[in-house]
Short mmCIF file of C-alpha atoms and ligand atoms in Angstrom, two decimals:
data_model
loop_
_atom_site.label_atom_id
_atom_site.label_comp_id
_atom_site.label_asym_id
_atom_site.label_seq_id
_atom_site.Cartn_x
_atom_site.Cartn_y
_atom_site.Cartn_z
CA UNK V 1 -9.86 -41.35 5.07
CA UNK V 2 -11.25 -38.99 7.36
CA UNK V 3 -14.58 -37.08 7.34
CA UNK V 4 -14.74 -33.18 7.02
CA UNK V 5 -16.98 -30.30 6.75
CA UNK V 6 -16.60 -27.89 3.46
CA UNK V 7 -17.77 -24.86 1.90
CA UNK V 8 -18.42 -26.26 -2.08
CA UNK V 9 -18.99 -24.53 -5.04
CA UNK V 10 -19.87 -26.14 -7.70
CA UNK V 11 -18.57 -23.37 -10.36
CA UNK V 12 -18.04 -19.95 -10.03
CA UNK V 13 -20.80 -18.00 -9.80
CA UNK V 14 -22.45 -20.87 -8.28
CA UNK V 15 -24.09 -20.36 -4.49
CA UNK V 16 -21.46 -22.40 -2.21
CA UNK V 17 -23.17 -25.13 0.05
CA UNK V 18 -21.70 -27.05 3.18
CA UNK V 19 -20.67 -30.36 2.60
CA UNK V 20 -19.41 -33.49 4.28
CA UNK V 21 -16.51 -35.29 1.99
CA UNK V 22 -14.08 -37.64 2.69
CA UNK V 23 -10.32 -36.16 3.26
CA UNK V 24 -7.42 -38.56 1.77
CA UNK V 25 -4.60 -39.31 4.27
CA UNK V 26 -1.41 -37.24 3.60
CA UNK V 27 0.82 -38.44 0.48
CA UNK V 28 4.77 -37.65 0.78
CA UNK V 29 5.47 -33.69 0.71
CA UNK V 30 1.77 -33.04 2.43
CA UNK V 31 0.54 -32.61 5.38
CA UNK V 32 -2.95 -33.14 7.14
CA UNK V 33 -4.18 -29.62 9.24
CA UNK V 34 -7.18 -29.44 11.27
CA UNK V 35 -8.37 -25.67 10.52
CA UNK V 36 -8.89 -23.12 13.25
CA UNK V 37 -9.70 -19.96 11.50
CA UNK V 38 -10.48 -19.37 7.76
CA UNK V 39 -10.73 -15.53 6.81
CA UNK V 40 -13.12 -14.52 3.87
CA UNK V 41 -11.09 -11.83 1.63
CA UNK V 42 -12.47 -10.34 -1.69
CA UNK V 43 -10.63 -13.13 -4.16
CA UNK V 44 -12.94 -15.66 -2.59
CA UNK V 45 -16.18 -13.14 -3.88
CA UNK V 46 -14.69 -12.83 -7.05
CA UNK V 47 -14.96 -16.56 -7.29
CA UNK V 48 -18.61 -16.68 -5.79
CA UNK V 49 -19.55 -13.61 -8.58
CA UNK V 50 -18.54 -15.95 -11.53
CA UNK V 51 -16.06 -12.71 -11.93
CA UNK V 52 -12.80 -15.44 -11.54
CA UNK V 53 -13.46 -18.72 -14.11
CA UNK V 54 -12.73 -21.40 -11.57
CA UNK V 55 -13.06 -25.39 -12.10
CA UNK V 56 -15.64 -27.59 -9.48
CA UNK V 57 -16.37 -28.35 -7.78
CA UNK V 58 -13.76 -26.92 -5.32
CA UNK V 59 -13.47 -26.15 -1.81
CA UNK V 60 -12.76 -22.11 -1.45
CA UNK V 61 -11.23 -20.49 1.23
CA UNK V 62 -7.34 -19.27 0.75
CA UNK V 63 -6.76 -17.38 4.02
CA UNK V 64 -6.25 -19.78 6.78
CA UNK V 65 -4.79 -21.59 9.64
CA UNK V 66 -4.85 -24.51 11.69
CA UNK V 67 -2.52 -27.56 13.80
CA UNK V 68 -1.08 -30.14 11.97
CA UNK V 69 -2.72 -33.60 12.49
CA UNK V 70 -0.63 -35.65 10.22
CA UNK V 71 2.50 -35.68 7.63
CA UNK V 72 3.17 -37.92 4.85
CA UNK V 73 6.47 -40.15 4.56
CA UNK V 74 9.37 -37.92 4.76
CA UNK V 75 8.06 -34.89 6.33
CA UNK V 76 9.53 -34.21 9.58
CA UNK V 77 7.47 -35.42 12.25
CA UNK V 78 7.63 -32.98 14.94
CA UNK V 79 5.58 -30.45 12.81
CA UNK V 80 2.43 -32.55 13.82
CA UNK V 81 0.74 -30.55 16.59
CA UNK V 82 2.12 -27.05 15.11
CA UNK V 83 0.13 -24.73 14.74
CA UNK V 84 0.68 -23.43 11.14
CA UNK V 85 -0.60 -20.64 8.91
CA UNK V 86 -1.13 -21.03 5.77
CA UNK V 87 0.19 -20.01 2.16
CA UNK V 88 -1.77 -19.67 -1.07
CA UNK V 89 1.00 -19.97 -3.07
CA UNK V 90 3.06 -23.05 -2.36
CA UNK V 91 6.23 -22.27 -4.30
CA UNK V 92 8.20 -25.56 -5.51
CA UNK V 93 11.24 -24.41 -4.40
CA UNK V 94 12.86 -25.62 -7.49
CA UNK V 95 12.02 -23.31 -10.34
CA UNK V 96 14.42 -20.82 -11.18
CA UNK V 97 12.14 -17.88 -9.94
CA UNK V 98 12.21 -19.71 -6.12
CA UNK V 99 15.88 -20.16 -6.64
CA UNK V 100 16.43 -16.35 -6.89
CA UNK V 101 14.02 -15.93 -3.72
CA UNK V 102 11.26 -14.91 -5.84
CA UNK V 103 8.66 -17.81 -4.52
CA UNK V 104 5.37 -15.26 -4.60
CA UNK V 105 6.35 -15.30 -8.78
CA UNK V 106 7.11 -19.71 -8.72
CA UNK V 107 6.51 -21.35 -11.76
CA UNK V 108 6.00 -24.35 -10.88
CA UNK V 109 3.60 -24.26 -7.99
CA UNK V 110 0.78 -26.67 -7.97
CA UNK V 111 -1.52 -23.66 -6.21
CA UNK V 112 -3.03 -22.37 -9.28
CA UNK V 113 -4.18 -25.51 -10.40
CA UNK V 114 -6.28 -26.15 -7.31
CA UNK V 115 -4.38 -29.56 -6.78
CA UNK V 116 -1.74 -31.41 -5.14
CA UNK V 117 1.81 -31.54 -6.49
CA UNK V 118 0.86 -34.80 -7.98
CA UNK V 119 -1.72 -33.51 -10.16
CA UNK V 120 -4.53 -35.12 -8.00
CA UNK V 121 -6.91 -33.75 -4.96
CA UNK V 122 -7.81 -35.80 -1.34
CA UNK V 123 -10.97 -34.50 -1.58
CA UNK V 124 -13.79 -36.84 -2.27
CA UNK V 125 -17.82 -36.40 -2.16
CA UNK V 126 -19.59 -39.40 -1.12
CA UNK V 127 -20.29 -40.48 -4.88
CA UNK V 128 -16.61 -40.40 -5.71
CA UNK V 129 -16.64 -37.30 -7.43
CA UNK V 130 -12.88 -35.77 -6.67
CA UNK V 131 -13.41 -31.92 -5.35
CA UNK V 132 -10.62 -29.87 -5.44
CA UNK V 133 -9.07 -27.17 -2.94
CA UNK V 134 -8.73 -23.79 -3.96
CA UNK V 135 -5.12 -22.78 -4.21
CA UNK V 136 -4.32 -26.45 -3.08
CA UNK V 137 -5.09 -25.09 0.46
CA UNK V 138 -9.39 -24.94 0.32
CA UNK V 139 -9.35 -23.36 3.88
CA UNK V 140 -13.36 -22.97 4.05
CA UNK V 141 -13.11 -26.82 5.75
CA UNK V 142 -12.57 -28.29 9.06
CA UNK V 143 -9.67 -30.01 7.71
CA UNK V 144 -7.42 -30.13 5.10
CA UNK V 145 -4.60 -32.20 3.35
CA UNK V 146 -1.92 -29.32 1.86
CA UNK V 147 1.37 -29.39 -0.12
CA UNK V 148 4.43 -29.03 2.96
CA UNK V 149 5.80 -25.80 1.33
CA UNK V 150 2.22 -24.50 2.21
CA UNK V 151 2.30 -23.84 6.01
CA UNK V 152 4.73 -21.86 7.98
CA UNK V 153 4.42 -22.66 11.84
CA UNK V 154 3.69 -19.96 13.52
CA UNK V 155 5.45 -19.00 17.11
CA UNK V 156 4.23 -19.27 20.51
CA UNK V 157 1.00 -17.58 21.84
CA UNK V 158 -0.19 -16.17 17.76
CA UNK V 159 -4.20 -16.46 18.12
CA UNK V 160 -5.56 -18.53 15.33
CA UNK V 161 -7.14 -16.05 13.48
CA UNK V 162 -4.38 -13.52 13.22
CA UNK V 163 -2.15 -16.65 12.18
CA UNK V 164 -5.13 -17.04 9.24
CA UNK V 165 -5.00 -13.41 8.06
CA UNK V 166 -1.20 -13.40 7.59
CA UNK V 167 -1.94 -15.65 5.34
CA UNK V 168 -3.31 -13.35 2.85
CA UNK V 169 -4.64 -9.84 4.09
CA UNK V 170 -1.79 -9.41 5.70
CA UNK V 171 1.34 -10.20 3.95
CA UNK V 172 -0.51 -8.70 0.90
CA UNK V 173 -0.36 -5.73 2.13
CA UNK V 174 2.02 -5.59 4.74
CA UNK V 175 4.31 -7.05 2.19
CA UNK V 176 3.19 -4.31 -0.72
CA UNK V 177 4.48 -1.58 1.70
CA UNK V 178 7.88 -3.66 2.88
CA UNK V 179 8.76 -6.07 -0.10
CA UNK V 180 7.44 -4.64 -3.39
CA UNK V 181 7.68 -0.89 -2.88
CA UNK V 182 10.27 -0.78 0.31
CA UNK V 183 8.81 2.80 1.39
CA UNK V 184 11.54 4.36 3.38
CA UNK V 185 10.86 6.19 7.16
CA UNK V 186 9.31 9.20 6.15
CA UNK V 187 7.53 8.72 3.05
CA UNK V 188 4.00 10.07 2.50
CA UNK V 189 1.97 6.94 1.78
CA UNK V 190 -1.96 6.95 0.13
CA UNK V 191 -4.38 3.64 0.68
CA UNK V 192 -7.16 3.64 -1.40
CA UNK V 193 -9.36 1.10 -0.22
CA UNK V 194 -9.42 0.01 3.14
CA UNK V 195 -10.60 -3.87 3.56
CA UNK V 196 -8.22 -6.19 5.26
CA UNK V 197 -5.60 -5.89 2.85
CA UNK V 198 -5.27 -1.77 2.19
CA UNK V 199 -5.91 -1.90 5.93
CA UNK V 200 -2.31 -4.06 6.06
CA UNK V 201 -1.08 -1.65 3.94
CA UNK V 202 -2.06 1.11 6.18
CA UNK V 203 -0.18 -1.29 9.48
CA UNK V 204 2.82 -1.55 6.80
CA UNK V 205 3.01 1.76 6.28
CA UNK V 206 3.18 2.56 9.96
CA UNK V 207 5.09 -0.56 10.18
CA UNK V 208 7.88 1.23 8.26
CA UNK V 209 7.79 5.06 9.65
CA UNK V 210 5.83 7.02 7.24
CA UNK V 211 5.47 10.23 8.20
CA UNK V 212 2.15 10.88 6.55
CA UNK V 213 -0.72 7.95 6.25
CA UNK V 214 -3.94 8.74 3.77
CA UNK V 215 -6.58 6.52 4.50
CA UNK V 216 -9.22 6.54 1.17
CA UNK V 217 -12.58 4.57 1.66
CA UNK V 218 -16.25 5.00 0.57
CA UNK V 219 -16.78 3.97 4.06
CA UNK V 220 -16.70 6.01 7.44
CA UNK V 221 -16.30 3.29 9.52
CA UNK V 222 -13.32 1.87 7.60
CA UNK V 223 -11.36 5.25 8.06
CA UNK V 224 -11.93 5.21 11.51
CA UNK V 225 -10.48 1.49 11.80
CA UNK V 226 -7.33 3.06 9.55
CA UNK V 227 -7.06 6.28 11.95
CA UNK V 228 -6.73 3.62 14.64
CA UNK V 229 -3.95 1.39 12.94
CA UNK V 230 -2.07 4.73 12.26
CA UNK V 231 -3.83 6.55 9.15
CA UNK V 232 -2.74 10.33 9.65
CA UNK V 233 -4.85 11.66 7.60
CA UNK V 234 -8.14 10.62 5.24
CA UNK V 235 -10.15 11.68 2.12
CA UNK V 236 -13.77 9.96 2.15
CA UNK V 237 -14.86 9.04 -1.73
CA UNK V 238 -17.57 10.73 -3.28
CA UNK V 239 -18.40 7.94 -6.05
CA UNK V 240 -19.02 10.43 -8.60
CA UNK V 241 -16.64 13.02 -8.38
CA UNK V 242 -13.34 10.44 -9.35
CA UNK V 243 -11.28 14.47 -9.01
CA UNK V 244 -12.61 14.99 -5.69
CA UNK V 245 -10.37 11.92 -4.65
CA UNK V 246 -7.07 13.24 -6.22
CA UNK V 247 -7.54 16.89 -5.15
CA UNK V 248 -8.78 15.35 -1.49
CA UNK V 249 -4.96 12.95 -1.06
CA UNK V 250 -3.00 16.03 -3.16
CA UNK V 251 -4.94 18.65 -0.15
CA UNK V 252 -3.46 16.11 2.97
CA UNK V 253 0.24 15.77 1.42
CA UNK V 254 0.33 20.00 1.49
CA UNK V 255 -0.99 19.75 -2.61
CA UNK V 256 2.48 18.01 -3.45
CA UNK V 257 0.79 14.33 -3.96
CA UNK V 258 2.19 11.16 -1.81
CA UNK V 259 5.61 9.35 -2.42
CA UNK V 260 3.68 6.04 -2.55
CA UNK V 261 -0.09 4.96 -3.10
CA UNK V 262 -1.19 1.90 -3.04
CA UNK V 263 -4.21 1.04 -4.85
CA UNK V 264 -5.88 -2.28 -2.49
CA UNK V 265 -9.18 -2.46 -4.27
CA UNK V 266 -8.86 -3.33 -8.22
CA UNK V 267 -11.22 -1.20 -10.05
CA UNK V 268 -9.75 0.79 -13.34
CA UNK V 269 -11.13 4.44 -11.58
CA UNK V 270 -8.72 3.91 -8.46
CA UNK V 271 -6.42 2.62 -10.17
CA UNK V 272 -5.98 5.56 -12.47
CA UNK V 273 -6.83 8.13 -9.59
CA UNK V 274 -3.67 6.25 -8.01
CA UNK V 275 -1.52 7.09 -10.87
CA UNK V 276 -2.71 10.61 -11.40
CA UNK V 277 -2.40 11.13 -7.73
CA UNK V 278 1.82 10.81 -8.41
CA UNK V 279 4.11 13.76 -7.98
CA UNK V 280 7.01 13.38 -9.63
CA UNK V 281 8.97 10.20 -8.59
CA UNK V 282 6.33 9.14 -6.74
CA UNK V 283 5.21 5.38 -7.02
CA UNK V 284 2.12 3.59 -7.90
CA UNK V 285 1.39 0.05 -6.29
CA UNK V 286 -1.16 -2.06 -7.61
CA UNK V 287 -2.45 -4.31 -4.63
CA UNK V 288 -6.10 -5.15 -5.53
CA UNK V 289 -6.60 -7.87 -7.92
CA UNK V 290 -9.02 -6.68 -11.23
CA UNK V 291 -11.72 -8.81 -12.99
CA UNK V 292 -9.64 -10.38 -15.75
CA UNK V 293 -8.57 -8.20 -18.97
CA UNK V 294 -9.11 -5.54 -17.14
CA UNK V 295 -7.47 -2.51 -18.98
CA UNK V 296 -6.44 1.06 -17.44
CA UNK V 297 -5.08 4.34 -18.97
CA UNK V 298 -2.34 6.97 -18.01
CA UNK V 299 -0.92 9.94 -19.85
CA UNK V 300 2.30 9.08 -20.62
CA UNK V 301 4.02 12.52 -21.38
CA UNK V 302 4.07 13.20 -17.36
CA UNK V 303 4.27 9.95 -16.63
CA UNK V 304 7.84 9.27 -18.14
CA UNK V 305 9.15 12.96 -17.94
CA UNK V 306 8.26 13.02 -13.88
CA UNK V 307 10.01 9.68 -13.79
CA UNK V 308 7.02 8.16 -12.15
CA UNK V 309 6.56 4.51 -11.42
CA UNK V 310 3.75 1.82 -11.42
CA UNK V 311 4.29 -1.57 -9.29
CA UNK V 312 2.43 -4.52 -9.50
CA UNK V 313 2.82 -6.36 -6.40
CA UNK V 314 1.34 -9.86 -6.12
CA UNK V 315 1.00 -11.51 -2.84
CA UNK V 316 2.88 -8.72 -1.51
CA UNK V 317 6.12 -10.15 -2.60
CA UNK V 318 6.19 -12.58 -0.16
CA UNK V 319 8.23 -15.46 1.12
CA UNK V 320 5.87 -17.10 3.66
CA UNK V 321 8.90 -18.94 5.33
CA UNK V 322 10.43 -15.96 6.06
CA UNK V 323 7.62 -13.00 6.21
CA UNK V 324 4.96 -14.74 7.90
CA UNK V 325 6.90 -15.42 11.24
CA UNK V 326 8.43 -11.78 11.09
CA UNK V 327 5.11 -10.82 10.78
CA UNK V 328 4.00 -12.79 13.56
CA UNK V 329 6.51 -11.62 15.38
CA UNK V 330 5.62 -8.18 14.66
CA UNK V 331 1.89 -8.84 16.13
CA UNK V 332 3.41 -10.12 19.95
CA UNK V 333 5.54 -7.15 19.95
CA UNK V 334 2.47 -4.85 19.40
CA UNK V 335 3.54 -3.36 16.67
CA UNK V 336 1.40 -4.70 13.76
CA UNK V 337 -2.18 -5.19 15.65
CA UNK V 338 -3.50 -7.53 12.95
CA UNK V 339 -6.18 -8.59 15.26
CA UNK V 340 -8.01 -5.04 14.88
CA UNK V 341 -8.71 -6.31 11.29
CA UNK V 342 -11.44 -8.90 12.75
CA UNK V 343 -15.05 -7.12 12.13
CA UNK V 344 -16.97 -10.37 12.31
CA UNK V 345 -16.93 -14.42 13.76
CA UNK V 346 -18.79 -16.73 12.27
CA UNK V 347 -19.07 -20.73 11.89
CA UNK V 348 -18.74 -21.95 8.33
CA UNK V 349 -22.67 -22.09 7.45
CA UNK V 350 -22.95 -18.30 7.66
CA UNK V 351 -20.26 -17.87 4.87
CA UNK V 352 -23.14 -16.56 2.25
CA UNK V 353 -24.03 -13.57 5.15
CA UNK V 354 -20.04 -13.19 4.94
CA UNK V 355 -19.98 -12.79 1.76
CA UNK V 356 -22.90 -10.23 1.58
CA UNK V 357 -21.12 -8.15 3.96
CA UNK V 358 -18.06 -8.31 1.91
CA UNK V 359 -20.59 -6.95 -1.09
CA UNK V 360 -21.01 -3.91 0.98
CA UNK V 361 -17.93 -3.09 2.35
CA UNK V 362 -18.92 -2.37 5.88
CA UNK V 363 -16.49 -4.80 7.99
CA UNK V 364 -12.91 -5.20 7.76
CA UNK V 365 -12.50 -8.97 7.57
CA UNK V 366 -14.67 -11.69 8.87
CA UNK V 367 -13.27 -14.86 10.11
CA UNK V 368 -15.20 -18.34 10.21
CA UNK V 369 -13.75 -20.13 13.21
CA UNK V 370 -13.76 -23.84 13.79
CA UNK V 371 -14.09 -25.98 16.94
CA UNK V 372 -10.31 -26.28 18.45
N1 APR C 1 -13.21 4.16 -3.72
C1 APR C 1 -12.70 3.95 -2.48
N2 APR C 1 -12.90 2.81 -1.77
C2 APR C 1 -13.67 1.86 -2.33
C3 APR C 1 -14.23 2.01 -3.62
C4 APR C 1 -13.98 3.22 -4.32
N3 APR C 1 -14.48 3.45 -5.53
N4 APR C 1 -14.91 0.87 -3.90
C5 APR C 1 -14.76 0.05 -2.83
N5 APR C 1 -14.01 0.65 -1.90
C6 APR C 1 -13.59 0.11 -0.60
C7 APR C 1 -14.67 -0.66 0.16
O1 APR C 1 -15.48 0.22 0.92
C8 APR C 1 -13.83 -1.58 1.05
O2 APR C 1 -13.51 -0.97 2.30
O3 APR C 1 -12.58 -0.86 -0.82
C9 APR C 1 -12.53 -1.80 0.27
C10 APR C 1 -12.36 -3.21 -0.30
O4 APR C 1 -12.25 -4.08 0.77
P1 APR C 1 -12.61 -5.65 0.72
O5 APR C 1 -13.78 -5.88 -0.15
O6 APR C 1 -12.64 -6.15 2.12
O7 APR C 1 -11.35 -6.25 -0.10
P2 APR C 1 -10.00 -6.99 0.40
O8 APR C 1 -10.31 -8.36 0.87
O9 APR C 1 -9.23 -6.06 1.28
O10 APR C 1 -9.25 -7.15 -1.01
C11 APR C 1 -8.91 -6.03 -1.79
O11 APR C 1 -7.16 -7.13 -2.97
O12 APR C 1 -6.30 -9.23 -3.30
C12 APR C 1 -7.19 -8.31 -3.72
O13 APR C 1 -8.91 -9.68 -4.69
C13 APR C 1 -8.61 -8.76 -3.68
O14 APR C 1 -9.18 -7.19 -5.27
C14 APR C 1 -9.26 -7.46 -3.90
C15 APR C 1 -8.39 -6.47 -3.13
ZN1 ZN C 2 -7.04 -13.24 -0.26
#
């Protein structure tokens, strides 16, 4: 048992506190990480809003990364010391979707039950009350005990907190633009929505040779960040005129609409202003997560006779084993500069001023760092 520092919330909706709890040893198929970096992405507000039912009291935090401290029997030793990022979607690499390759879509991952494979957590407050880790990973702690199919070491000379934001932000959206929808060099590409993950999508898009890049924000400042991670051009959102938007991305693809948009926020109006946006053939991806039962509309005569398409693309398709060190890979070469994402450092008490930021929209992604 080891002693550790957490961000708690009791229930969703609930205001998180920092807590000491004890941290279980490693059972076989985990492994113990001390945490460098923990990003704060917009799932973890949906959970503090009560908008996401949760169970508690659990440890949030899904975007992270850290060096492993310990393994349980049967894990190969020479991982301790790694430096790993992590997954929030351990797949169990036995279901038939992870047999086809398809691990963002396992169904038999323990990640979405907040637990370990085994059903139970390592977590324990001081009473004896179990706490569980959000997406089995919790990352909002100094230390954490995660399934093995979780972390992906990184390679040589990856700062910590670009190693955290593959973890999510990045190989969301990244992975939208390379995995789900496969843009090819020279498409015209929309983002509506430019936090750290239509911000990836923007980097992907680049990534992959579009010719034309539409950055879409409320925010000023966040189309400037785009412009400078290879947005072309940008349409700034007048809240109530929804048209405005359309006509604004048809007016920078020369009134013919873009090939791809990718919709990186989760609110019904973008969503539909995605899919109206659509020349024919063009393609709709759905990045940004919705408050549950969410419902949108689309004409459907246009819709099927300009063979357009809608994408939903969770986790942007990704297999962390194999995306997250191409995408590391991808950062030391300079050509996805992930660390231009990081608005704001701060230690894990300031995660409430994190999350009021995040309310706001006025930073890309803030990153709680721990003590190496
Ligand atoms: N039109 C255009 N932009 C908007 C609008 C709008 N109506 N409303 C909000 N935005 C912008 C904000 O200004 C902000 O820049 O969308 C961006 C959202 O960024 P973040 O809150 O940082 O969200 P992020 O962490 O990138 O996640 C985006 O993906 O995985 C999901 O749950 C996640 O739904 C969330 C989405
Ligand atoms: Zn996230």
């Amino acid at each position: 048992m080891r002693e550790i520092e957490a961000v708690v919330i009791e229930r969703a909706g609930a205001e998180p506190a920092v807590e000491r709890l004890g941290l279980d040893d490693p059972h076989p198929g985990e492994v113990r990480v001390r945490m460098s970096a923990s990003g704060v992405c917009h799932s973890d507000l949906h959970v503090r809003e009560g908008h996401w039912e949760r169970p508690g009291p659990i440890v949030m935090g899904h975007e992270g990364a850290g060096v492993v401290e310990a393994v349980g029997d049967g894990i190969d030793p020479r991982l301790v010391g790694r430096q790993v990022a992590l997954s929030w979607y351990a797949p169990c690499l036995r279901c038939r979707e992870c047999q086809q390759g398809r691990q963002w879509l396992c169904t038999g991952s323990p990640s979405l039950r907040h637990r370990q494979a085994d059903g139970t957590t390592r977590l324990v407050r001081r009473d004896g009350t179990p706490v569980l880790a959000y997406l089995s990973i919790g990352t909002m702690a100094s230390a954490q005990v995660v399934p093995v199919s979780a972390v992906v070491p990184m390679p040589e000379g990856v700062p910590s907190q670009v190693a955290a934001l593959i973890g999510c932000a990045v190989s969301t959206g990244v992975g939208a633009v390379v995995n789900t929808a496969r843009i090819h060099a020279g498409s015209t590409v929309a983002v509506i929505g430019l936090g750290g993950v239509g911000l990836s999508c923007v980097m992907g898009a680049a990534l992959a040779g579009a010719r034309r890049i539409i950055a879409v924000d409320l925010k000023r400042a966040k189309i400037d960040l785009a412009g400078e991670l290879g947005a072309t051009h940008w349409v700034q959102v007048d809240p109530d005129n929804p048209q405005g938007t359309v006509d604004g991305i048809r007016a920078a693809t020369g009134d013919h609409g873009p090939d791809f948009v990718f919709e990186a926020i989760g609110l019904r109006a973008t969503i539909e202003q995605a899919i109206e946006v659509l020349p024919p053939g063009g393609t709709a991806v759905l990045v940004g997560l919705t408050r549950f039962e969410e419902r949108v509309s689309l004409e459907a005569f246009p819709f099927v006779d300009g063979g357009r398409r809608v994408l939903g693309s969770n986790y942007g398709s990704t297999v962390a084993a194999v995306d997250f060190p191409r995408y590391a890979e991808a950062y030391l070469a300079g050509r996805l500069p992930i660390d231009r994402l990081v608005g704001r450092r701060i230690r894990l008490a300031d995660v409430e001023s994190a999350f009021d930021h995040l309310r706001t929209g006025d930073i890309a992604r803030q990153v709680i760092l721990f003590d190496e």
